[in-house]
PDB file of C-alpha atoms in Angstrom:
ATOM      1  CA  UNK A   1    -172.498 -63.617  67.729  1.00 55.00           C
ATOM      2  CA  UNK A   2    -174.606 -63.559  70.911  1.00 57.00           C
ATOM      3  CA  UNK A   3    -178.048 -62.428  71.547  1.00 62.00           C
ATOM      4  CA  UNK A   4    -179.916 -62.181  74.956  1.00 60.00           C
ATOM      5  CA  UNK A   5    -183.094 -60.851  76.019  1.00 63.00           C
ATOM      6  CA  UNK A   6    -184.490 -60.153  79.464  1.00 61.00           C
ATOM      7  CA  UNK A   7    -187.886 -61.249  80.588  1.00 63.00           C
ATOM      8  CA  UNK A   8    -189.478 -59.173  81.924  1.00 61.00           C
ATOM      9  CA  UNK A   9    -187.774 -56.444  80.121  1.00 62.00           C
ATOM     10  CA  UNK A  10    -186.089 -53.570  82.025  1.00 58.00           C
ATOM     11  CA  UNK A  11    -188.021 -50.568  81.864  1.00 54.00           C
ATOM     12  CA  UNK A  12    -186.209 -47.303  81.074  1.00 49.00           C
ATOM     13  CA  UNK A  13    -186.664 -44.232  83.383  1.00 46.00           C
ATOM     14  CA  UNK A  14    -189.087 -41.573  82.280  1.00 50.00           C
ATOM     15  CA  UNK A  15    -187.465 -39.115  80.036  1.00 50.00           C
ATOM     16  CA  UNK A  16    -186.984 -35.740  81.557  1.00 51.00           C
ATOM     17  CA  UNK A  17    -187.688 -32.344  79.807  1.00 55.00           C
ATOM     18  CA  UNK A  18    -184.530 -30.825  78.784  1.00 54.00           C
ATOM     19  CA  UNK A  19    -184.020 -27.754  81.038  1.00 57.00           C
ATOM     20  CA  UNK A  20    -181.261 -26.106  78.885  1.00 59.00           C
ATOM     21  CA  UNK A  21    -181.656 -22.439  77.525  1.00 71.00           C
ATOM     22  CA  UNK A  22    -182.950 -22.418  74.066  1.00 78.00           C
ATOM     23  CA  UNK A  23    -182.170 -20.348  70.993  1.00 72.00           C
ATOM     24  CA  UNK A  24    -185.796 -20.534  69.934  1.00 79.00           C
ATOM     25  CA  UNK A  25    -188.382 -17.810  70.525  1.00 80.00           C
ATOM     26  CA  UNK A  26    -190.890 -18.271  73.337  1.00 83.00           C
ATOM     27  CA  UNK A  27    -194.001 -18.594  70.898  1.00 86.00           C
ATOM     28  CA  UNK A  28    -192.325 -21.459  69.234  1.00 86.00           C
ATOM     29  CA  UNK A  29    -191.449 -23.362  72.466  1.00 85.00           C
ATOM     30  CA  UNK A  30    -195.062 -22.853  73.660  1.00 88.00           C
ATOM     31  CA  UNK A  31    -196.129 -24.325  70.327  1.00 88.00           C
ATOM     32  CA  UNK A  32    -193.833 -27.205  70.281  1.00 87.00           C
ATOM     33  CA  UNK A  33    -194.793 -28.309  73.791  1.00 87.00           C
ATOM     34  CA  UNK A  34    -198.543 -28.106  72.866  1.00 91.00           C
ATOM     35  CA  UNK A  35    -197.948 -30.290  69.609  1.00 88.00           C
ATOM     36  CA  UNK A  36    -196.005 -32.938  71.642  1.00 85.00           C
ATOM     37  CA  UNK A  37    -198.742 -33.259  74.076  1.00 86.00           C
ATOM     38  CA  UNK A  38    -201.210 -33.508  71.299  1.00 87.00           C
ATOM     39  CA  UNK A  39    -199.156 -36.242  69.505  1.00 85.00           C
ATOM     40  CA  UNK A  40    -198.665 -38.123  72.900  1.00 84.00           C
ATOM     41  CA  UNK A  41    -202.243 -38.054  73.769  1.00 85.00           C
ATOM     42  CA  UNK A  42    -203.366 -39.611  70.371  1.00 83.00           C
ATOM     43  CA  UNK A  43    -204.124 -43.190  71.074  1.00 81.00           C
ATOM     44  CA  UNK A  44    -202.432 -44.215  67.992  1.00 78.00           C
ATOM     45  CA  UNK A  45    -199.006 -42.916  69.532  1.00 71.00           C
ATOM     46  CA  UNK A  46    -199.023 -45.231  72.397  1.00 68.00           C
ATOM     47  CA  UNK A  47    -195.467 -46.471  72.851  1.00 62.00           C
ATOM     48  CA  UNK A  48    -193.973 -43.862  70.704  1.00 62.00           C
ATOM     49  CA  UNK A  49    -192.947 -41.359  73.409  1.00 63.00           C
ATOM     50  CA  UNK A  50    -189.448 -40.597  72.011  1.00 71.00           C
ATOM     51  CA  UNK A  51    -190.007 -37.562  69.928  1.00 79.00           C
ATOM     52  CA  UNK A  52    -187.130 -35.053  69.420  1.00 82.00           C
ATOM     53  CA  UNK A  53    -188.160 -31.461  68.631  1.00 88.00           C
ATOM     54  CA  UNK A  54    -185.389 -29.710  70.301  1.00 90.00           C
ATOM     55  CA  UNK A  55    -181.973 -31.047  70.309  1.00 91.00           C
ATOM     56  CA  UNK A  56    -178.765 -29.687  72.260  1.00 91.00           C
ATOM     57  CA  UNK A  57    -176.433 -27.725  69.918  1.00 91.00           C
ATOM     58  CA  UNK A  58    -172.707 -26.951  70.177  1.00 89.00           C
ATOM     59  CA  UNK A  59    -173.376 -23.747  72.082  1.00 90.00           C
ATOM     60  CA  UNK A  60    -175.175 -25.411  74.990  1.00 86.00           C
ATOM     61  CA  UNK A  61    -178.589 -24.289  73.861  1.00 90.00           C
ATOM     62  CA  UNK A  62    -181.482 -26.290  72.354  1.00 90.00           C
ATOM     63  CA  UNK A  63    -182.413 -25.828  68.719  1.00 91.00           C
ATOM     64  CA  UNK A  64    -185.432 -27.186  66.751  1.00 92.00           C
ATOM     65  CA  UNK A  65    -184.403 -30.118  64.880  1.00 92.00           C
ATOM     66  CA  UNK A  66    -185.599 -29.037  61.697  1.00 91.00           C
ATOM     67  CA  UNK A  67    -183.148 -26.163  61.550  1.00 93.00           C
ATOM     68  CA  UNK A  68    -180.441 -28.794  60.699  1.00 96.00           C
ATOM     69  CA  UNK A  69    -182.154 -30.100  57.444  1.00 96.00           C
ATOM     70  CA  UNK A  70    -181.811 -27.977  54.344  1.00 96.00           C
ATOM     71  CA  UNK A  71    -180.465 -28.691  50.697  1.00 97.00           C
ATOM     72  CA  UNK A  72    -176.654 -28.404  50.817  1.00 97.00           C
ATOM     73  CA  UNK A  73    -174.222 -28.299  48.029  1.00 97.00           C
ATOM     74  CA  UNK A  74    -172.167 -31.722  48.033  1.00 97.00           C
ATOM     75  CA  UNK A  75    -168.378 -31.495  47.464  1.00 96.00           C
ATOM     76  CA  UNK A  76    -167.550 -30.772  43.657  1.00 96.00           C
ATOM     77  CA  UNK A  77    -166.355 -34.209  42.963  1.00 95.00           C
ATOM     78  CA  UNK A  78    -169.575 -35.732  44.176  1.00 96.00           C
ATOM     79  CA  UNK A  79    -172.150 -35.771  41.374  1.00 95.00           C
ATOM     80  CA  UNK A  80    -174.281 -38.923  42.048  1.00 96.00           C
ATOM     81  CA  UNK A  81    -176.149 -40.254  44.880  1.00 95.00           C
ATOM     82  CA  UNK A  82    -173.729 -43.057  45.201  1.00 96.00           C
ATOM     83  CA  UNK A  83    -170.827 -40.863  45.386  1.00 97.00           C
ATOM     84  CA  UNK A  84    -172.309 -38.676  48.209  1.00 98.00           C
ATOM     85  CA  UNK A  85    -173.219 -41.743  50.223  1.00 97.00           C
ATOM     86  CA  UNK A  86    -169.595 -43.077  49.902  1.00 97.00           C
ATOM     87  CA  UNK A  87    -168.172 -39.528  50.892  1.00 97.00           C
ATOM     88  CA  UNK A  88    -170.392 -39.390  53.982  1.00 97.00           C
ATOM     89  CA  UNK A  89    -169.504 -42.839  54.954  1.00 97.00           C
ATOM     90  CA  UNK A  90    -165.880 -42.132  54.803  1.00 96.00           C
ATOM     91  CA  UNK A  91    -166.052 -39.220  57.315  1.00 96.00           C
ATOM     92  CA  UNK A  92    -164.719 -40.088  60.863  1.00 95.00           C
ATOM     93  CA  UNK A  93    -167.313 -41.347  63.272  1.00 93.00           C
ATOM     94  CA  UNK A  94    -166.879 -40.181  66.947  1.00 88.00           C
ATOM     95  CA  UNK A  95    -169.383 -40.467  69.713  1.00 83.00           C
ATOM     96  CA  UNK A  96    -170.246 -37.082  71.618  1.00 73.00           C
ATOM     97  CA  UNK A  97    -168.410 -37.076  74.827  1.00 70.00           C
ATOM     98  CA  UNK A  98    -167.397 -34.552  77.497  1.00 71.00           C
ATOM     99  CA  UNK A  99    -163.819 -33.905  78.883  1.00 73.00           C
ATOM    100  CA  UNK A 100    -164.141 -36.686  81.372  1.00 77.00           C
ATOM    101  CA  UNK A 101    -165.009 -39.278  78.535  1.00 71.00           C
ATOM    102  CA  UNK A 102    -168.794 -39.530  79.588  1.00 77.00           C
ATOM    103  CA  UNK A 103    -171.194 -39.673  76.503  1.00 77.00           C
ATOM    104  CA  UNK A 104    -173.233 -36.485  76.065  1.00 80.00           C
ATOM    105  CA  UNK A 105    -175.673 -35.473  73.277  1.00 84.00           C
ATOM    106  CA  UNK A 106    -174.546 -32.477  71.249  1.00 89.00           C
ATOM    107  CA  UNK A 107    -175.754 -31.845  67.742  1.00 92.00           C
ATOM    108  CA  UNK A 108    -173.289 -30.214  65.139  1.00 93.00           C
ATOM    109  CA  UNK A 109    -174.598 -28.522  62.178  1.00 94.00           C
ATOM    110  CA  UNK A 110    -173.016 -29.568  58.898  1.00 94.00           C
ATOM    111  CA  UNK A 111    -170.682 -26.776  58.598  1.00 94.00           C
ATOM    112  CA  UNK A 112    -169.344 -27.559  62.406  1.00 95.00           C
ATOM    113  CA  UNK A 113    -169.190 -31.319  61.416  1.00 95.00           C
ATOM    114  CA  UNK A 114    -167.132 -30.633  58.314  1.00 95.00           C
ATOM    115  CA  UNK A 115    -164.846 -28.239  60.142  1.00 94.00           C
ATOM    116  CA  UNK A 116    -163.949 -30.478  63.077  1.00 92.00           C
ATOM    117  CA  UNK A 117    -164.501 -33.850  61.600  1.00 91.00           C
ATOM    118  CA  UNK A 118    -166.123 -34.929  64.662  1.00 84.00           C
ATOM    119  CA  UNK A 119    -169.646 -36.419  64.301  1.00 92.00           C
ATOM    120  CA  UNK A 120    -171.829 -39.398  65.270  1.00 93.00           C
ATOM    121  CA  UNK A 121    -174.928 -40.710  63.826  1.00 95.00           C
ATOM    122  CA  UNK A 122    -177.183 -37.677  63.625  1.00 95.00           C
ATOM    123  CA  UNK A 123    -174.372 -35.538  61.888  1.00 96.00           C
ATOM    124  CA  UNK A 124    -173.515 -38.071  59.362  1.00 97.00           C
ATOM    125  CA  UNK A 125    -177.419 -38.700  58.557  1.00 97.00           C
ATOM    126  CA  UNK A 126    -178.145 -34.990  58.409  1.00 97.00           C
ATOM    127  CA  UNK A 127    -175.339 -34.338  56.027  1.00 98.00           C
ATOM    128  CA  UNK A 128    -176.300 -37.094  53.791  1.00 98.00           C
ATOM    129  CA  UNK A 129    -180.014 -35.989  53.894  1.00 98.00           C
ATOM    130  CA  UNK A 130    -178.921 -32.307  53.012  1.00 98.00           C
ATOM    131  CA  UNK A 131    -176.831 -33.579  50.114  1.00 98.00           C
ATOM    132  CA  UNK A 132    -179.744 -35.783  49.041  1.00 98.00           C
ATOM    133  CA  UNK A 133    -182.097 -32.781  49.096  1.00 98.00           C
ATOM    134  CA  UNK A 134    -179.574 -30.786  46.823  1.00 97.00           C
ATOM    135  CA  UNK A 135    -179.226 -33.482  44.372  1.00 97.00           C
ATOM    136  CA  UNK A 136    -182.886 -34.524  44.114  1.00 96.00           C
ATOM    137  CA  UNK A 137    -185.054 -31.916  45.552  1.00 96.00           C
ATOM    138  CA  UNK A 138    -188.488 -33.352  44.582  1.00 95.00           C
ATOM    139  CA  UNK A 139    -187.758 -36.638  46.392  1.00 96.00           C
ATOM    140  CA  UNK A 140    -189.116 -37.084  49.884  1.00 96.00           C
ATOM    141  CA  UNK A 141    -186.038 -37.401  52.169  1.00 97.00           C
ATOM    142  CA  UNK A 142    -186.209 -37.760  56.070  1.00 96.00           C
ATOM    143  CA  UNK A 143    -183.825 -38.345  59.015  1.00 95.00           C
ATOM    144  CA  UNK A 144    -185.018 -41.217  61.260  1.00 93.00           C
ATOM    145  CA  UNK A 145    -183.776 -41.579  64.624  1.00 91.00           C
ATOM    146  CA  UNK A 146    -184.110 -44.793  66.445  1.00 88.00           C
ATOM    147  CA  UNK A 147    -182.399 -47.842  68.138  1.00 86.00           C
ATOM    148  CA  UNK A 148    -180.724 -50.642  66.152  1.00 85.00           C
ATOM    149  CA  UNK A 149    -178.848 -53.927  67.102  1.00 83.00           C
ATOM    150  CA  UNK A 150    -176.049 -53.788  67.849  1.00 82.00           C
ATOM    151  CA  UNK A 151    -175.344 -50.165  67.328  1.00 83.00           C
ATOM    152  CA  UNK A 152    -177.713 -48.618  69.806  1.00 84.00           C
ATOM    153  CA  UNK A 153    -179.079 -45.188  69.115  1.00 87.00           C
ATOM    154  CA  UNK A 154    -178.703 -44.588  65.356  1.00 92.00           C
ATOM    155  CA  UNK A 155    -179.871 -42.189  62.746  1.00 94.00           C
ATOM    156  CA  UNK A 156    -180.712 -43.289  59.265  1.00 96.00           C
ATOM    157  CA  UNK A 157    -181.848 -41.436  56.033  1.00 97.00           C
ATOM    158  CA  UNK A 158    -184.951 -42.476  54.448  1.00 97.00           C
ATOM    159  CA  UNK A 159    -185.851 -41.735  50.865  1.00 97.00           C
ATOM    160  CA  UNK A 160    -189.009 -42.454  48.693  1.00 96.00           C
ATOM    161  CA  UNK A 161    -188.557 -43.061  44.970  1.00 93.00           C
ATOM    162  CA  UNK A 162    -191.030 -42.143  42.199  1.00 91.00           C
ATOM    163  CA  UNK A 163    -192.813 -45.500  42.554  1.00 94.00           C
ATOM    164  CA  UNK A 164    -193.430 -45.037  46.193  1.00 94.00           C
ATOM    165  CA  UNK A 165    -190.646 -47.490  47.527  1.00 96.00           C
ATOM    166  CA  UNK A 166    -188.713 -46.454  50.411  1.00 96.00           C
ATOM    167  CA  UNK A 167    -184.822 -46.914  50.904  1.00 96.00           C
ATOM    168  CA  UNK A 168    -183.216 -46.884  54.389  1.00 96.00           C
ATOM    169  CA  UNK A 169    -179.580 -45.571  54.065  1.00 97.00           C
ATOM    170  CA  UNK A 170    -176.864 -46.168  56.805  1.00 96.00           C
ATOM    171  CA  UNK A 171    -175.066 -42.986  56.566  1.00 97.00           C
ATOM    172  CA  UNK A 172    -171.968 -44.504  58.438  1.00 95.00           C
ATOM    173  CA  UNK A 173    -171.572 -47.602  56.495  1.00 94.00           C
ATOM    174  CA  UNK A 174    -172.883 -46.359  52.997  1.00 92.00           C
ATOM    175  CA  UNK A 175    -175.258 -49.106  52.868  1.00 90.00           C
TER     176      UNK A 175
END
């Protein structure tokens, strides 16, 4: 393989506010903007300015990211954690693109994902997290968004066991 870095690193442009219409109530939008400002003004959050609270949905509006996470029944033949991990990893992976083939960001809910079988990192991670929440409701389960080499923008599932040990799940590879 080949690995290269740039010195000095290239700075990314400032992230702009998403100006799309939202499906959320005005009072919630005001609250989320205040919350993001408070988090970013905290000295401990320096360099952690990529916080997603609202994400673009399939209708072209923005929706709170937490609305996608809920306990969901896995398929009848998936009774164990390993079976749901394998099931989700076998679902097709497809980057979000528009009609011209340009990459866009659209979040499908689990029903839309399973109906269309079109999904990228976020949908795979959300579906896996939802299945985990149904199989083991008491276990702490999170979807983590980030950047990984060589995949770029990714979404993983984090789970905490009874001893406080964390596991990072790649929903697309099943590892």
